[in-house]
mmCIF file of C-alpha atoms and ligand atoms in Angstrom:
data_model
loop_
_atom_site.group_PDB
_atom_site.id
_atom_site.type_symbol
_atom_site.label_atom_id
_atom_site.label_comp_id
_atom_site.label_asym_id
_atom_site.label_seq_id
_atom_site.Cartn_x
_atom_site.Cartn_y
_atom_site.Cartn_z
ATOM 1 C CA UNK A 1 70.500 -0.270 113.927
ATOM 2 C CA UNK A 2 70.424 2.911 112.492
ATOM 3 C CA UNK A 3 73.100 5.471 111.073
ATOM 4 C CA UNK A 4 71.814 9.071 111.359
ATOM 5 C CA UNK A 5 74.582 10.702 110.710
ATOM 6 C CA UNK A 6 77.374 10.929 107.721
ATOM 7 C CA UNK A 7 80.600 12.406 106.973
ATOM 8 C CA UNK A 8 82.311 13.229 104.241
ATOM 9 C CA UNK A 9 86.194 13.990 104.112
ATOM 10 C CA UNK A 10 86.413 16.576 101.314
ATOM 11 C CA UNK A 11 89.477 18.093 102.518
ATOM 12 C CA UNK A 12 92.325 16.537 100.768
ATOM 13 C CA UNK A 13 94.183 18.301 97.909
ATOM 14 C CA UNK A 14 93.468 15.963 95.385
ATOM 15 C CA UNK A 15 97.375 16.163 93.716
ATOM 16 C CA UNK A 16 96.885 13.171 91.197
ATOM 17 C CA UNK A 17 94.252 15.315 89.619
ATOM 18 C CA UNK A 18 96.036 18.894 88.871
ATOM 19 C CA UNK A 19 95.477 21.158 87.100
ATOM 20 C CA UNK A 20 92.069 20.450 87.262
ATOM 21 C CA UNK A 21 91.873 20.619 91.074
ATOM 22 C CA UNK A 22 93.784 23.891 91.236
ATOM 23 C CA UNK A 23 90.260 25.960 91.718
ATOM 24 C CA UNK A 24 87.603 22.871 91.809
ATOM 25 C CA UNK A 25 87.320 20.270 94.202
ATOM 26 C CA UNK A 26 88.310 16.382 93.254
ATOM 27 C CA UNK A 27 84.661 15.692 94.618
ATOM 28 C CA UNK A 28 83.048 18.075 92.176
ATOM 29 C CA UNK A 29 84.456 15.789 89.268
ATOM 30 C CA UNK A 30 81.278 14.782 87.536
ATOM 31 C CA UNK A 31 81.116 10.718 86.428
ATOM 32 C CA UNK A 32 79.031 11.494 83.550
ATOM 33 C CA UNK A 33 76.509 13.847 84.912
ATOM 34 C CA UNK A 34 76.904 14.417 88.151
ATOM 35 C CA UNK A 35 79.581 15.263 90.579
ATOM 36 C CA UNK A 36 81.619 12.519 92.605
ATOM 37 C CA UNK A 37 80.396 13.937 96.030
ATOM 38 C CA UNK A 38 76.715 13.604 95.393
ATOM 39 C CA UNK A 39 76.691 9.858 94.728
ATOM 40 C CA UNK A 40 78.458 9.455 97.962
ATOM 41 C CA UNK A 41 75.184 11.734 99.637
ATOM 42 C CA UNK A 42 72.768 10.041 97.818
ATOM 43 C CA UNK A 43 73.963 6.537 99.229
ATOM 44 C CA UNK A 44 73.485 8.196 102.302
ATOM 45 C CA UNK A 45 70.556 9.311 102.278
ATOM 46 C CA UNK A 46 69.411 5.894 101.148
ATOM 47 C CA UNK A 47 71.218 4.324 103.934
ATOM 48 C CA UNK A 48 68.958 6.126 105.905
ATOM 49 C CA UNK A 49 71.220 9.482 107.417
ATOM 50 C CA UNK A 50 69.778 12.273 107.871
ATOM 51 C CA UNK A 51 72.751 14.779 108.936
ATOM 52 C CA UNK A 52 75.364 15.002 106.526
ATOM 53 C CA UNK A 53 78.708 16.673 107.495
ATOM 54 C CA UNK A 54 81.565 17.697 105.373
ATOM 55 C CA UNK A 55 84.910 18.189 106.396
ATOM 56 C CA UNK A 56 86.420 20.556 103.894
ATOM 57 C CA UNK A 57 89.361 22.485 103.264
ATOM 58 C CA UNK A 58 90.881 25.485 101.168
ATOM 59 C CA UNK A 59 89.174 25.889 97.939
ATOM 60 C CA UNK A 60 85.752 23.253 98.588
ATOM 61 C CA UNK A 61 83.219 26.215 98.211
ATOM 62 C CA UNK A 62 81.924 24.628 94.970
ATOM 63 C CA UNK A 63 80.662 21.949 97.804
ATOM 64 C CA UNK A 64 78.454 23.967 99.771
ATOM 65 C CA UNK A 65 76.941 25.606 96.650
ATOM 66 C CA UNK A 66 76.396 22.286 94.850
ATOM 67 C CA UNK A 67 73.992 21.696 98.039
ATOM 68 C CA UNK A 68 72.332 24.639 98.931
ATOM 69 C CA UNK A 69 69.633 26.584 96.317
ATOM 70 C CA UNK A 70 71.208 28.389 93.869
ATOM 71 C CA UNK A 71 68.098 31.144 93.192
ATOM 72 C CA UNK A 72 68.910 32.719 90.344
ATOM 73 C CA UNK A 73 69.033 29.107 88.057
ATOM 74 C CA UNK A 74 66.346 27.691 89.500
ATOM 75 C CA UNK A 75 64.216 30.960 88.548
ATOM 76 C CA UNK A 76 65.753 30.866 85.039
ATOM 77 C CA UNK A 77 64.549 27.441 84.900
ATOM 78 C CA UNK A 78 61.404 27.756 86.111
ATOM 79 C CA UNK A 79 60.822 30.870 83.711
ATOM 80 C CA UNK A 80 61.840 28.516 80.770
ATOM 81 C CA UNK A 81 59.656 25.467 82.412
ATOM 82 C CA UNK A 82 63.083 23.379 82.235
ATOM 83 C CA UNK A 83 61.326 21.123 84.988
ATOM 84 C CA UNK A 84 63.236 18.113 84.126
ATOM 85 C CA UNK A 85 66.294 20.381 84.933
ATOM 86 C CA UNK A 86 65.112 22.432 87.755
ATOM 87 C CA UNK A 87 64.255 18.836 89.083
ATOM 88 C CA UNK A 88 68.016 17.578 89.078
ATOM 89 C CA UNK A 89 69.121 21.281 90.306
ATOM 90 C CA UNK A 90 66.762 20.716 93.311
ATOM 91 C CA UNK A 91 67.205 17.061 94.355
ATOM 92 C CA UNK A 92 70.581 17.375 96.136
ATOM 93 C CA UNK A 93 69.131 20.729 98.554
ATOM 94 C CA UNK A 94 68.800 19.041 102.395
ATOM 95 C CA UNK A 95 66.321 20.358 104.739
ATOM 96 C CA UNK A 96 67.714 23.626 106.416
ATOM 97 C CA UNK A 97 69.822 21.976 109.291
ATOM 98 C CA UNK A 98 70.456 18.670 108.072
ATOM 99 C CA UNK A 99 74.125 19.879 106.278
ATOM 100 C CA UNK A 100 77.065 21.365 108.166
ATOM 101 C CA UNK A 101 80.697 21.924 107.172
ATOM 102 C CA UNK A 102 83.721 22.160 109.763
ATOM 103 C CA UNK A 103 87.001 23.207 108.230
ATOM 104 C CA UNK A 104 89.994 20.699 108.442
ATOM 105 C CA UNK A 105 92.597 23.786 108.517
ATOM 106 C CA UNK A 106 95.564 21.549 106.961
ATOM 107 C CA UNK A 107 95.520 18.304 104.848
ATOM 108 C CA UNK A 108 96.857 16.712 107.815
ATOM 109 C CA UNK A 109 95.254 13.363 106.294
ATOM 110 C CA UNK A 110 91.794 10.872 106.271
ATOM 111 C CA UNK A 111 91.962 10.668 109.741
ATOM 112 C CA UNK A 112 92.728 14.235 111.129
ATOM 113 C CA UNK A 113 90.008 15.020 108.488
ATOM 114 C CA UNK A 114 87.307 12.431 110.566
ATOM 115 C CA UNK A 115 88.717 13.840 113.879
ATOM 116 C CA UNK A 116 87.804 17.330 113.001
ATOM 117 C CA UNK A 117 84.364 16.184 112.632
ATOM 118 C CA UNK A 118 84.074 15.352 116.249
ATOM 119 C CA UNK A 119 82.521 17.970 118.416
ATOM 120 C CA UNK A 120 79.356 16.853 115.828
ATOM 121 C CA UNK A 121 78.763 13.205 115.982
ATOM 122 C CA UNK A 122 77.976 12.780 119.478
ATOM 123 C CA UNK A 123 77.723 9.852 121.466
ATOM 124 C CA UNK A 124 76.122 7.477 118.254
ATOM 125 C CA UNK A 125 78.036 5.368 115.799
ATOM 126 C CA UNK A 126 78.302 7.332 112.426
ATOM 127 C CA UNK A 127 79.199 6.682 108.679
ATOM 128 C CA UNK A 128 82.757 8.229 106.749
ATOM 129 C CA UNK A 129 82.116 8.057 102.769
ATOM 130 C CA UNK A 130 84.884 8.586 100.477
ATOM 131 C CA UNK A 131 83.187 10.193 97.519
ATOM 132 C CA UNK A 132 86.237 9.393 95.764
ATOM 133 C CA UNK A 133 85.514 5.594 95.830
ATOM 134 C CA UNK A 134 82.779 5.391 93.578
ATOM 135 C CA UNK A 135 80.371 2.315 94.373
ATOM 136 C CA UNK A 136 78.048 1.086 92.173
ATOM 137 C CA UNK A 137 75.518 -1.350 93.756
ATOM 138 C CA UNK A 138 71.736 -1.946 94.531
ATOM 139 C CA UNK A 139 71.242 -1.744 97.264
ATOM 140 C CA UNK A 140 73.839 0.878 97.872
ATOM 141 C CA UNK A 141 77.521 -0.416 99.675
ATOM 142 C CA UNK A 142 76.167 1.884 102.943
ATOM 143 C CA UNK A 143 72.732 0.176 102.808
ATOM 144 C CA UNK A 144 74.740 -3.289 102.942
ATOM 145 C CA UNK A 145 76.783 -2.339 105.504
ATOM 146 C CA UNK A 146 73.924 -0.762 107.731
ATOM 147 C CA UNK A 147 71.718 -3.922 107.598
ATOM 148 C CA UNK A 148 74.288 -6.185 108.743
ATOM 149 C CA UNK A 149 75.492 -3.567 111.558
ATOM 150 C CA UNK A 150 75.022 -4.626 114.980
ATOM 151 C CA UNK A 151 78.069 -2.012 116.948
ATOM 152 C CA UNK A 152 81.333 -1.606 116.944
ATOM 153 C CA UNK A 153 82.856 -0.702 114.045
ATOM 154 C CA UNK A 154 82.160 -1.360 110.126
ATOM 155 C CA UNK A 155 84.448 -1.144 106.802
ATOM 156 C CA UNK A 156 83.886 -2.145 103.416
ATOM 157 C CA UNK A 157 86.557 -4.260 102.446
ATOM 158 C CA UNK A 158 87.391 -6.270 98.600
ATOM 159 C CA UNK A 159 90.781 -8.399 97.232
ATOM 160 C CA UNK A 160 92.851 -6.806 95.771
ATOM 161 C CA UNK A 161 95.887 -7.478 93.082
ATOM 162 C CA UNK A 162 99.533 -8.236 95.000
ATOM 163 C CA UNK A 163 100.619 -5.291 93.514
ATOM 164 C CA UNK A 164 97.972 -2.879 94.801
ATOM 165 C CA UNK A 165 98.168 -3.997 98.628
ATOM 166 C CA UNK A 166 100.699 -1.233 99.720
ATOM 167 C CA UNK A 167 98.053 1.784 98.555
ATOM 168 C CA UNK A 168 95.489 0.630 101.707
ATOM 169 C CA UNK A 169 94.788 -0.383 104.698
ATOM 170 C CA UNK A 170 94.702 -4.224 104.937
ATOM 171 C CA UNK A 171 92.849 -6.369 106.657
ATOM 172 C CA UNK A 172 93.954 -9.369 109.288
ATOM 173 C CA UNK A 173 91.023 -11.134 108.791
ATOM 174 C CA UNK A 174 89.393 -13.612 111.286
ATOM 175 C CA UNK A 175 86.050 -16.012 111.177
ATOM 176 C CA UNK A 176 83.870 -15.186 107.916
ATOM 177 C CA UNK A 177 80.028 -15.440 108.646
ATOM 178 C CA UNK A 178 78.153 -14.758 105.335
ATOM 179 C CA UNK A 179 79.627 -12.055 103.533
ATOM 180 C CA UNK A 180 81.163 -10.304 107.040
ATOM 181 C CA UNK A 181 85.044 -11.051 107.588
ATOM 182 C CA UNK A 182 85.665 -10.320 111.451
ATOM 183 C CA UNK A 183 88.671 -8.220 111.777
ATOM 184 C CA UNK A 184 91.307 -9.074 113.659
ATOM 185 C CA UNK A 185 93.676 -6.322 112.813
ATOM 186 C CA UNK A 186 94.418 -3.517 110.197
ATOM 187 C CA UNK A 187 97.404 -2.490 108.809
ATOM 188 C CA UNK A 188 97.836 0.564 106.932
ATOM 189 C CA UNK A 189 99.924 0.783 103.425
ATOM 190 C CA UNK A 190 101.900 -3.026 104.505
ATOM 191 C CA UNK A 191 104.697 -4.007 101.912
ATOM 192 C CA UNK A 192 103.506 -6.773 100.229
ATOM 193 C CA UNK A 193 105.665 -9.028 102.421
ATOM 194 C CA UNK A 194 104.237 -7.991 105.623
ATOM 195 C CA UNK A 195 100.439 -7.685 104.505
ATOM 196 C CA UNK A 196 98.276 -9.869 106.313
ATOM 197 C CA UNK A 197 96.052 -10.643 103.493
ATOM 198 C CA UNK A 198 94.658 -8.964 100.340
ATOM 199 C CA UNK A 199 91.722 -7.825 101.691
ATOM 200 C CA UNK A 200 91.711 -4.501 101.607
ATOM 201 C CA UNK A 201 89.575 -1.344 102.781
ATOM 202 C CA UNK A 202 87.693 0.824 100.719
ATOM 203 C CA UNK A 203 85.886 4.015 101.406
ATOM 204 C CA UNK A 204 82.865 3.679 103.651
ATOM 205 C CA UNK A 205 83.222 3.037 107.522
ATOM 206 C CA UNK A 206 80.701 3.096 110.326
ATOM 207 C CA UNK A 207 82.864 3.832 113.330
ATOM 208 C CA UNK A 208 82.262 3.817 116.872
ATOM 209 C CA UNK A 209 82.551 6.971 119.303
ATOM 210 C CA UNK A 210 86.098 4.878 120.806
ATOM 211 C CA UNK A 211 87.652 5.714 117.291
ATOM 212 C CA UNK A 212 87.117 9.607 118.391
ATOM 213 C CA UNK A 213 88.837 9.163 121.631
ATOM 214 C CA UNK A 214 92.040 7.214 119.913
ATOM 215 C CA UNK A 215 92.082 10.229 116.957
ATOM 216 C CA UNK A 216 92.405 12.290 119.921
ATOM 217 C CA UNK A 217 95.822 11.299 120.518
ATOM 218 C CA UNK A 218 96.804 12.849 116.466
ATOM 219 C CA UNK A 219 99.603 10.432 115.903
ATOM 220 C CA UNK A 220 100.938 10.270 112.344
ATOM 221 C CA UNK A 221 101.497 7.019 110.620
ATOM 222 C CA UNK A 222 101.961 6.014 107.077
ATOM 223 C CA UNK A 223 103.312 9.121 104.275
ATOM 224 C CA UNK A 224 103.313 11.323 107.852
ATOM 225 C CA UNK A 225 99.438 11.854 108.027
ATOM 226 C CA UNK A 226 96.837 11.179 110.675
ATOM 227 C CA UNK A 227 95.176 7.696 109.277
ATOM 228 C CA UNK A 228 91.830 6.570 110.202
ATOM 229 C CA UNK A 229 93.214 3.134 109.598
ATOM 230 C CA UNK A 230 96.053 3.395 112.764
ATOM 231 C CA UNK A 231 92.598 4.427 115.135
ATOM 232 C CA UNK A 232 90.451 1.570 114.061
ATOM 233 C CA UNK A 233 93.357 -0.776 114.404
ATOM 234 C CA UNK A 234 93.112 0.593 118.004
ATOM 235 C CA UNK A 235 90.089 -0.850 118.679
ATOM 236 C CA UNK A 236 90.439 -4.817 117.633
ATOM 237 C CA UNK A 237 88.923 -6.312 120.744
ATOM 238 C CA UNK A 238 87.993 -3.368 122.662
ATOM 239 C CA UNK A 239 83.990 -3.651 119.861
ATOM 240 C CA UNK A 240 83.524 -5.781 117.496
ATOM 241 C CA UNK A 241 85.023 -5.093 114.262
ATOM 242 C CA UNK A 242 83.607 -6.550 110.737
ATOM 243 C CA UNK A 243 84.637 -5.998 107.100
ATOM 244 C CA UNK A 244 81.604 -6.437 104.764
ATOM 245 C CA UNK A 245 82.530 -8.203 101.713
ATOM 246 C CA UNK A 246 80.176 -5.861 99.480
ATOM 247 C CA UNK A 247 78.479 -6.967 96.099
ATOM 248 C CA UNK A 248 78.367 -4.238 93.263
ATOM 249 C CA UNK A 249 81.841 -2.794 91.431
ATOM 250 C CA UNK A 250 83.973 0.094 93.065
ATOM 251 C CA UNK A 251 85.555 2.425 91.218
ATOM 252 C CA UNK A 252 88.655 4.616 92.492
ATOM 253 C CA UNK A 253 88.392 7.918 90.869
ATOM 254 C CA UNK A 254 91.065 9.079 93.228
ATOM 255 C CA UNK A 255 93.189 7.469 90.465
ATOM 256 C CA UNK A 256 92.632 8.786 86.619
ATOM 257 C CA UNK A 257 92.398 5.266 85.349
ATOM 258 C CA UNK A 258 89.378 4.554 87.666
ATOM 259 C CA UNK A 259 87.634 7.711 87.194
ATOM 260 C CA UNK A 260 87.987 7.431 83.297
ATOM 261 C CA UNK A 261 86.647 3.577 83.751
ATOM 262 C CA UNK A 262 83.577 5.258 85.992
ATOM 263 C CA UNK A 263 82.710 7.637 83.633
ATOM 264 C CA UNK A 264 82.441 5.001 81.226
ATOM 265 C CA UNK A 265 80.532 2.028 82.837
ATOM 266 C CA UNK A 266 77.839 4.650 83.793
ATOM 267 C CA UNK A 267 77.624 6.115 80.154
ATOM 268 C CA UNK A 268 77.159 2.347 79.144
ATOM 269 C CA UNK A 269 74.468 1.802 81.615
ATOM 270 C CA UNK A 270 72.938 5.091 80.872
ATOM 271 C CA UNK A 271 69.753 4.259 78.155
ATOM 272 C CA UNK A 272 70.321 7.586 76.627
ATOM 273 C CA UNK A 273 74.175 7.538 76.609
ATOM 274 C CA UNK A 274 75.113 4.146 75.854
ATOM 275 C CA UNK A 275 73.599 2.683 72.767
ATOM 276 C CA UNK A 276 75.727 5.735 70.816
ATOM 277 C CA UNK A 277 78.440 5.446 73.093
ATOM 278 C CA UNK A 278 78.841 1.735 72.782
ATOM 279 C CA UNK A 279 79.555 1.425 68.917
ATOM 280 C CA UNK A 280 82.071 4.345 68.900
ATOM 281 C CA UNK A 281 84.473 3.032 71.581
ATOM 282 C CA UNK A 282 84.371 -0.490 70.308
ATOM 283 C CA UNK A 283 85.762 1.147 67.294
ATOM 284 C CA UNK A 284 88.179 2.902 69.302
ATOM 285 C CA UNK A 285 89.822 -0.348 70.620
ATOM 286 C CA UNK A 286 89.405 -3.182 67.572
ATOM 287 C CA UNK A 287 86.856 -4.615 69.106
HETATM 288 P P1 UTP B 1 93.333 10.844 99.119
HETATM 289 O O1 UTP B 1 94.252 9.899 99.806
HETATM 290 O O2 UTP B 1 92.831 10.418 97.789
HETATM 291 O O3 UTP B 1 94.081 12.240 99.031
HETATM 292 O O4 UTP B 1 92.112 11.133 100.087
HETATM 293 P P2 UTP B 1 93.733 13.537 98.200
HETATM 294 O O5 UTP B 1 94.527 14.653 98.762
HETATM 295 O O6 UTP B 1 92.258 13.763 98.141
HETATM 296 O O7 UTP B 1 94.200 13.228 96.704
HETATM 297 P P3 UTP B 1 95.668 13.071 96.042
HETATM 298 O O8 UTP B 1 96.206 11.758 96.550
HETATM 299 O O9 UTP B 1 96.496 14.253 96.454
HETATM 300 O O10 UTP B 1 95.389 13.077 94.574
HETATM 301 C C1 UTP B 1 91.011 10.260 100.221
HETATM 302 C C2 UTP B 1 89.826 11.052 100.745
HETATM 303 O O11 UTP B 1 90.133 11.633 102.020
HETATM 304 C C3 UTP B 1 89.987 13.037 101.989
HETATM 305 C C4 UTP B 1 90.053 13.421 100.515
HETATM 306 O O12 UTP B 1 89.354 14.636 100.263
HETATM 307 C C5 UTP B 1 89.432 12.227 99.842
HETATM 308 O O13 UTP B 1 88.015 12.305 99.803
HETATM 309 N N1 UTP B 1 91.072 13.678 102.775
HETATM 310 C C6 UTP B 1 92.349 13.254 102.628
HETATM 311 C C7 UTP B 1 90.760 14.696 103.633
HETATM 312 O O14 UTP B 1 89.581 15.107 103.775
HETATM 313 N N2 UTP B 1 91.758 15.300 104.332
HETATM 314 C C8 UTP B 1 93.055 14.896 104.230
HETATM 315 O O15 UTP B 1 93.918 15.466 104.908
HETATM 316 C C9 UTP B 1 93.352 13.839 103.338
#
C-alpha cells in the first residue's frame, strides 16, 4: 500500500536545547552535515511520499528556506563551478506543490501539532516523522514500516531500559508475527509500575483518517498537551494496529546525549570524516 503523503511536527519549542534554539529550529541541528529535518524528508521520499507537510510554529522559517531555492548561493556556486556543492544545496528543493506548511499557533503538543495538519491529508492513511528521532537503517525505518503496511494504523516501536519507560508511549503488546507486535493498547508516559511492557514508541507513525476524527475532540493528557499517543490508543480494535520492531539504530537528538552520540556514529561512518576522527577520540577516552 502506498503512503503519499508525510508530516512533519516542527512546532515544538525544543527547551532541552536553549540557547541554541532561541532563533534556530531544533530540526535545523545539523548531525554532521546536514540538518535533523532533512534526514527525516529524505526517508520519506524514499518511502515513497510525495507531499510533504510541516507543521511549524514561531521561529521555523529556517525550515521553509532550507527547502525552497535559495538564488543568490546557488548562482555564487554556479559562478565558482562548486557543483559538488550546488549539488547538496539543490537536492532537498521539492517540485513546486509537493511542500506545504500550516502553522500550529501554540505548542499545544505532538498531537495538536498532527491535528493541525488535517484539513490536508484527506481521506488516505499518511506518515508523522519525528525528525528529532534520528534513524539510521537501510532500508529506511519508513520503508520498513510501509512494506509491511496493510491499514489501520502503524508505529515504530523498540525496548527500552526500566528507567526510560515513563518518557513514551508504551506499548500493550499482543500476537508477534515476524518483526510486527499487534497492539493491543498504548499508554502514554506509564510509571514504571503501571507500564504494560517496555516496548516503546518512537517517531514514525502511519495513521489512519479515525485518528483525525478522535484529535478532534483536543483532550489533553500527559504534561497537559494534546498526545498523539491518547488518539491512537482510541483506536485498538476499531483498525488494526501494529508496532514494527525496526532493524537499524535510533538516535534521540531530542536529548543532548543522543544528538552528540548521532553526530558521532555518522562522522565514524563517514569515509572522509572517520579515519581522522577515529584515532583522536579513542585518545580522548583511554581507549
Ligand atoms: P518534543 O517532545 O521533543 O518537544 O517534541 P520539543 O518542544 O520539540 O522539545 P523540548 O522537549 O522542549 O526540548 C517531539 C516532536 O514533536 C514536535 C517537535 O517539534 C518535535 O519534532 N512538537 C512537539 C510539535 O510540533 N508541537 C508541539 O506542540 C510539541
Amino acid at each position: 500500500m502506498r503512503i503519499k503523503r508525510a508530516i512533519f511536527p516542527v512546532g515544538g519549542l525544543g527547551t532541552r536545547f536553549l540557547p541554541a534554539t532561541k532563533a534556530m529550529p531544533k530540526e535545523m541541528l545539523p548531525v554532521v552535515d546536514k540538518p535533523l529535518i532533512q534526514y527525516a524528508v529524505e526517508e520519506a521520499v524514499e518511502a515513497g511520499c510525495e507531499e510533504f507537510i510541516f507543521v511549524t510554529g514561531r521561529g521555523k522559517a529556517a525550515i521553509e528556506d532550507h527547502f525552497d531555492h535559495s538564488f543568490e548561493l546557488e548562482s555564487a556556486l554556479a559562478l565558482h563551478s562548486r557543483e559538488r556543492a550546488l549539488e547538496a544545496v539543490r537536492a532537498m528543493v521539492r517540485p513546486p506543490g509537493a511542500v506545504a506548511y500550516v502553522r500550529q499557533q501554540s505548542p499545544a503538543g505532538l498531537g495538536h501539532a498532527v491535528w493541525c495538519a488535517r484539513h490536508l491529508v484527506g481521506e488516505e492513511p499518511v506518515a508523522v516523522l519525528l525528525a528529532d528521532d534520528l534513524i539510521r537503517a537501510t532500508p529506511g525505518c519508513l520503508q520498513q514500516m510501509v512494506s509491511r503496511y496493510e491499514g489501520g494504523n502503524m508505529v515504530a516501536v523498540m525496548e527500552v531500559e526500566a528507567r526510560e519507560v515513563s518518557t513514551y508511549g508504551i506499548v500493550s503488546p499482543g500476537e508477534e508475527r515476524g518483526g510486527l507486535v499487534e497492539v493491543r493498547g498504548l499508554v502514554e508516559k506509564p510509571s514504571l509500575s503501571a507500564a504494560p511492557s517496555r516496548l516503546a514508541v518512537v517517531g514514525r507513525y502511519i495513521i489512519e483518517p479515525g485518528v483525525f476524527a478522535e484529535l478532534d475532540r483536543q483532550e489533553r493528557g500527559a504534561n497537559g498537551e494534546v498526545q498523539l499517543t491518547d488518539s491512537l490508543a482510541r483506536r485498538v480494535g476499531a483498525a488494526p494496529f501494529w508496532g514494527l520492531r525496526f532493524t537499524g539504530t535510533r538516535y534521540d537528538c531530542g536529548s543532548k546525549v543522543g544528538f552528540l552520540q548521532a553526530n558521532v556514529a555518522y562522522a565514524l561512518a563517514d569515509p572522509a570524516l572517520g579515519p581522522e576522527l577515529a584515532p583522536w577520540l579513542k585518545g580522548q577516552v583511554g581507549g
